[in-house]
Amino acid sequence: RSEASEYSVGDKVILTGWRVGEARWGGFSEKARVQSGWLVPLPKELTEKRAMAIGTAGLTAMLAVLEFQSNGLLPQNGPVLVTGANGGVGSVAISLLAGYGYEVHASTGRLDLSDDLKSIGASEIIAREELNAVPERPLLSERWAGVVDTVGGDTLATVLPQIKSRGVVAACGNAGGIKFSSTVIPFLLRGIKLSGIDSAMCPTGQRKKAWERLSEDLSTTALDGLTTTISLDDLPEFAGKILKGKIKGR
């Protein structure tokens, strides 16, 4: 069921709400009226601008890091991988993980931005193509203790056989496709975990915890360096760049 409220101003129709089930479409509105239960108090350490710079991407990245930590995945367990590293989730995840002392490897299709990734904490850069060939064997040499995967598809299938024993993969994206082919062997012989990160319906308590940690632990210098501010008039141009993967950060 969907419904919308609207009113006219001259020849323009203004949508004030669009509802599909429990979702609401806000488009690029400057103001929106929402249910109070959807809101999280702004941590005192964050300005409104920095909270918006973090956004859903930063929340997703923090939830992935919390998944690592709740499963006992510590820096001494070995290097971790972030795929789709130049995107919003990937770049915030790199900054957070590096700040916590993890050795972070970053996979990207834009090797020309390798220096940017290193500046926020990545120690090794991996070409995206290296992770696009699905392995023929169910297990490969152990390489990473954990992965924040924003890509899905063949990339997810490629990294699973390379996860260290008791490792954790936090899956939070599907830019590379919604399907992947794998086997149960990494789960049975290495005891790895594949955890889905759901930022949309995340419980309020977990959401508040993530925002508090973001306000305390995410480097504001790194965040400002990842963030580009544009006007509403620039949205059509930047939307096209986002769809083509031509932007970085937030």
PDB file of N, CA, C and O in Angstrom, residues 87-115:
ATOM      1  N   GLY A  87      34.338   4.103  -1.649  1.00  0.00           N
ATOM      2  CA  GLY A  87      32.973   4.543  -1.395  1.00  0.00           C
ATOM      3  C   GLY A  87      32.795   5.068   0.015  1.00  0.00           C
ATOM      4  O   GLY A  87      33.720   5.070   0.838  1.00  0.00           O
ATOM      5  N   GLY A  88      31.579   5.508   0.333  1.00  0.00           N
ATOM      6  CA  GLY A  88      31.307   6.069   1.648  1.00  0.00           C
ATOM      7  C   GLY A  88      31.496   5.079   2.771  1.00  0.00           C
ATOM      8  O   GLY A  88      32.172   5.361   3.765  1.00  0.00           O
ATOM      9  N   VAL A  89      30.902   3.884   2.657  1.00  0.00           N
ATOM     10  CA  VAL A  89      31.059   2.864   3.692  1.00  0.00           C
ATOM     11  C   VAL A  89      32.518   2.437   3.796  1.00  0.00           C
ATOM     12  O   VAL A  89      33.086   2.353   4.888  1.00  0.00           O
ATOM     13  N   GLY A  90      33.134   2.159   2.651  1.00  0.00           N
ATOM     14  CA  GLY A  90      34.505   1.672   2.649  1.00  0.00           C
ATOM     15  C   GLY A  90      35.483   2.643   3.262  1.00  0.00           C
ATOM     16  O   GLY A  90      36.328   2.264   4.088  1.00  0.00           O
ATOM     17  N   SER A  91      35.385   3.906   2.902  1.00  0.00           N
ATOM     18  CA  SER A  91      36.348   4.890   3.395  1.00  0.00           C
ATOM     19  C   SER A  91      36.193   5.129   4.899  1.00  0.00           C
ATOM     20  O   SER A  91      37.193   5.246   5.618  1.00  0.00           O
ATOM     21  N   VAL A  92      34.957   5.180   5.378  1.00  0.00           N
ATOM     22  CA  VAL A  92      34.760   5.341   6.821  1.00  0.00           C
ATOM     23  C   VAL A  92      35.231   4.097   7.566  1.00  0.00           C
ATOM     24  O   VAL A  92      35.847   4.188   8.630  1.00  0.00           O
ATOM     25  N   ALA A  93      34.967   2.923   7.006  1.00  0.00           N
ATOM     26  CA  ALA A  93      35.415   1.684   7.642  1.00  0.00           C
ATOM     27  C   ALA A  93      36.935   1.644   7.766  1.00  0.00           C
ATOM     28  O   ALA A  93      37.483   1.231   8.795  1.00  0.00           O
ATOM     29  N   ILE A  94      37.639   2.069   6.715  1.00  0.00           N
ATOM     30  CA  ILE A  94      39.106   2.091   6.763  1.00  0.00           C
ATOM     31  C   ILE A  94      39.585   2.999   7.886  1.00  0.00           C
ATOM     32  O   ILE A  94      40.457   2.628   8.684  1.00  0.00           O
ATOM     33  N   SER A  95      39.032   4.191   7.960  1.00  0.00           N
ATOM     34  CA  SER A  95      39.445   5.142   8.989  1.00  0.00           C
ATOM     35  C   SER A  95      39.195   4.595  10.390  1.00  0.00           C
ATOM     36  O   SER A  95      40.054   4.690  11.276  1.00  0.00           O
ATOM     37  N   LEU A  96      38.030   4.000  10.603  1.00  0.00           N
ATOM     38  CA  LEU A  96      37.702   3.444  11.911  1.00  0.00           C
ATOM     39  C   LEU A  96      38.637   2.290  12.273  1.00  0.00           C
ATOM     40  O   LEU A  96      39.209   2.253  13.369  1.00  0.00           O
ATOM     41  N   LEU A  97      38.780   1.341  11.349  1.00  0.00           N
ATOM     42  CA  LEU A  97      39.594   0.157  11.633  1.00  0.00           C
ATOM     43  C   LEU A  97      41.048   0.526  11.881  1.00  0.00           C
ATOM     44  O   LEU A  97      41.690  -0.005  12.801  1.00  0.00           O
ATOM     45  N   ALA A  98      41.577   1.435  11.078  1.00  0.00           N
ATOM     46  CA  ALA A  98      42.960   1.870  11.287  1.00  0.00           C
ATOM     47  C   ALA A  98      43.104   2.547  12.644  1.00  0.00           C
ATOM     48  O   ALA A  98      44.109   2.360  13.349  1.00  0.00           O
ATOM     49  N   GLY A  99      42.095   3.318  13.025  1.00  0.00           N
ATOM     50  CA  GLY A  99      42.131   3.983  14.324  1.00  0.00           C
ATOM     51  C   GLY A  99      42.111   3.018  15.486  1.00  0.00           C
ATOM     52  O   GLY A  99      42.664   3.310  16.556  1.00  0.00           O
ATOM     53  N   TYR A 100      41.501   1.850  15.285  1.00  0.00           N
ATOM     54  CA  TYR A 100      41.469   0.824  16.327  1.00  0.00           C
ATOM     55  C   TYR A 100      42.702  -0.077  16.306  1.00  0.00           C
ATOM     56  O   TYR A 100      42.809  -0.997  17.111  1.00  0.00           O
ATOM     57  N   GLY A 101      43.596   0.164  15.377  1.00  0.00           N
ATOM     58  CA  GLY A 101      44.849  -0.586  15.345  1.00  0.00           C
ATOM     59  C   GLY A 101      44.889  -1.769  14.409  1.00  0.00           C
ATOM     60  O   GLY A 101      45.868  -2.522  14.405  1.00  0.00           O
ATOM     61  N   TYR A 102      43.875  -1.951  13.581  1.00  0.00           N
ATOM     62  CA  TYR A 102      43.877  -3.056  12.618  1.00  0.00           C
ATOM     63  C   TYR A 102      44.798  -2.723  11.439  1.00  0.00           C
ATOM     64  O   TYR A 102      44.938  -1.562  11.054  1.00  0.00           O
ATOM     65  N   GLU A 103      45.399  -3.751  10.859  1.00  0.00           N
ATOM     66  CA  GLU A 103      46.110  -3.609   9.590  1.00  0.00           C
ATOM     67  C   GLU A 103      45.058  -3.731   8.500  1.00  0.00           C
ATOM     68  O   GLU A 103      44.429  -4.787   8.341  1.00  0.00           O
ATOM     69  N   VAL A 104      44.860  -2.662   7.737  1.00  0.00           N
ATOM     70  CA  VAL A 104      43.747  -2.606   6.794  1.00  0.00           C
ATOM     71  C   VAL A 104      44.244  -2.710   5.363  1.00  0.00           C
ATOM     72  O   VAL A 104      45.094  -1.930   4.929  1.00  0.00           O
ATOM     73  N   HIS A 105      43.708  -3.691   4.628  1.00  0.00           N
ATOM     74  CA  HIS A 105      43.939  -3.802   3.196  1.00  0.00           C
ATOM     75  C   HIS A 105      42.687  -3.276   2.495  1.00  0.00           C
ATOM     76  O   HIS A 105      41.567  -3.514   2.958  1.00  0.00           O
ATOM     77  N   ALA A 106      42.874  -2.580   1.401  1.00  0.00           N
ATOM     78  CA  ALA A 106      41.761  -1.936   0.714  1.00  0.00           C
ATOM     79  C   ALA A 106      41.693  -2.382  -0.734  1.00  0.00           C
ATOM     80  O   ALA A 106      42.692  -2.324  -1.454  1.00  0.00           O
ATOM     81  N   SER A 107      40.510  -2.821  -1.160  1.00  0.00           N
ATOM     82  CA  SER A 107      40.284  -3.210  -2.549  1.00  0.00           C
ATOM     83  C   SER A 107      39.520  -2.109  -3.266  1.00  0.00           C
ATOM     84  O   SER A 107      38.499  -1.614  -2.770  1.00  0.00           O
ATOM     85  N   THR A 108      40.011  -1.734  -4.453  1.00  0.00           N
ATOM     86  CA  THR A 108      39.380  -0.649  -5.190  1.00  0.00           C
ATOM     87  C   THR A 108      39.541  -0.846  -6.693  1.00  0.00           C
ATOM     88  O   THR A 108      40.497  -1.469  -7.147  1.00  0.00           O
ATOM     89  N   GLY A 109      38.606  -0.304  -7.433  1.00  0.00           N
ATOM     90  CA  GLY A 109      38.718  -0.288  -8.886  1.00  0.00           C
ATOM     91  C   GLY A 109      39.344   0.997  -9.392  1.00  0.00           C
ATOM     92  O   GLY A 109      39.460   1.195 -10.602  1.00  0.00           O
ATOM     93  N   ARG A 110      39.755   1.848  -8.460  1.00  0.00           N
ATOM     94  CA  ARG A 110      40.341   3.139  -8.824  1.00  0.00           C
ATOM     95  C   ARG A 110      41.716   3.263  -8.176  1.00  0.00           C
ATOM     96  O   ARG A 110      41.899   3.933  -7.161  1.00  0.00           O
ATOM     97  N   LEU A 111      42.676   2.610  -8.788  1.00  0.00           N
ATOM     98  CA  LEU A 111      44.026   2.597  -8.230  1.00  0.00           C
ATOM     99  C   LEU A 111      44.673   3.980  -8.240  1.00  0.00           C
ATOM    100  O   LEU A 111      45.633   4.213  -7.501  1.00  0.00           O
ATOM    101  N   ASP A 112      44.144   4.884  -9.046  1.00  0.00           N
ATOM    102  CA  ASP A 112      44.677   6.242  -9.060  1.00  0.00           C
ATOM    103  C   ASP A 112      44.423   6.973  -7.748  1.00  0.00           C
ATOM    104  O   ASP A 112      45.045   8.010  -7.466  1.00  0.00           O
ATOM    105  N   LEU A 113      43.518   6.430  -6.926  1.00  0.00           N
ATOM    106  CA  LEU A 113      43.209   7.034  -5.628  1.00  0.00           C
ATOM    107  C   LEU A 113      43.869   6.282  -4.476  1.00  0.00           C
ATOM    108  O   LEU A 113      43.475   6.445  -3.321  1.00  0.00           O
ATOM    109  N   SER A 114      44.887   5.472  -4.777  1.00  0.00           N
ATOM    110  CA  SER A 114      45.553   4.678  -3.748  1.00  0.00           C
ATOM    111  C   SER A 114      46.130   5.550  -2.639  1.00  0.00           C
ATOM    112  O   SER A 114      46.059   5.198  -1.449  1.00  0.00           O
ATOM    113  N   ASP A 115      46.718   6.685  -3.003  1.00  0.00           N
ATOM    114  CA  ASP A 115      47.307   7.562  -1.991  1.00  0.00           C
ATOM    115  C   ASP A 115      46.248   8.085  -1.025  1.00  0.00           C
ATOM    116  O   ASP A 115      46.515   8.255   0.176  1.00  0.00           O
TER     117      ASP A 115
END
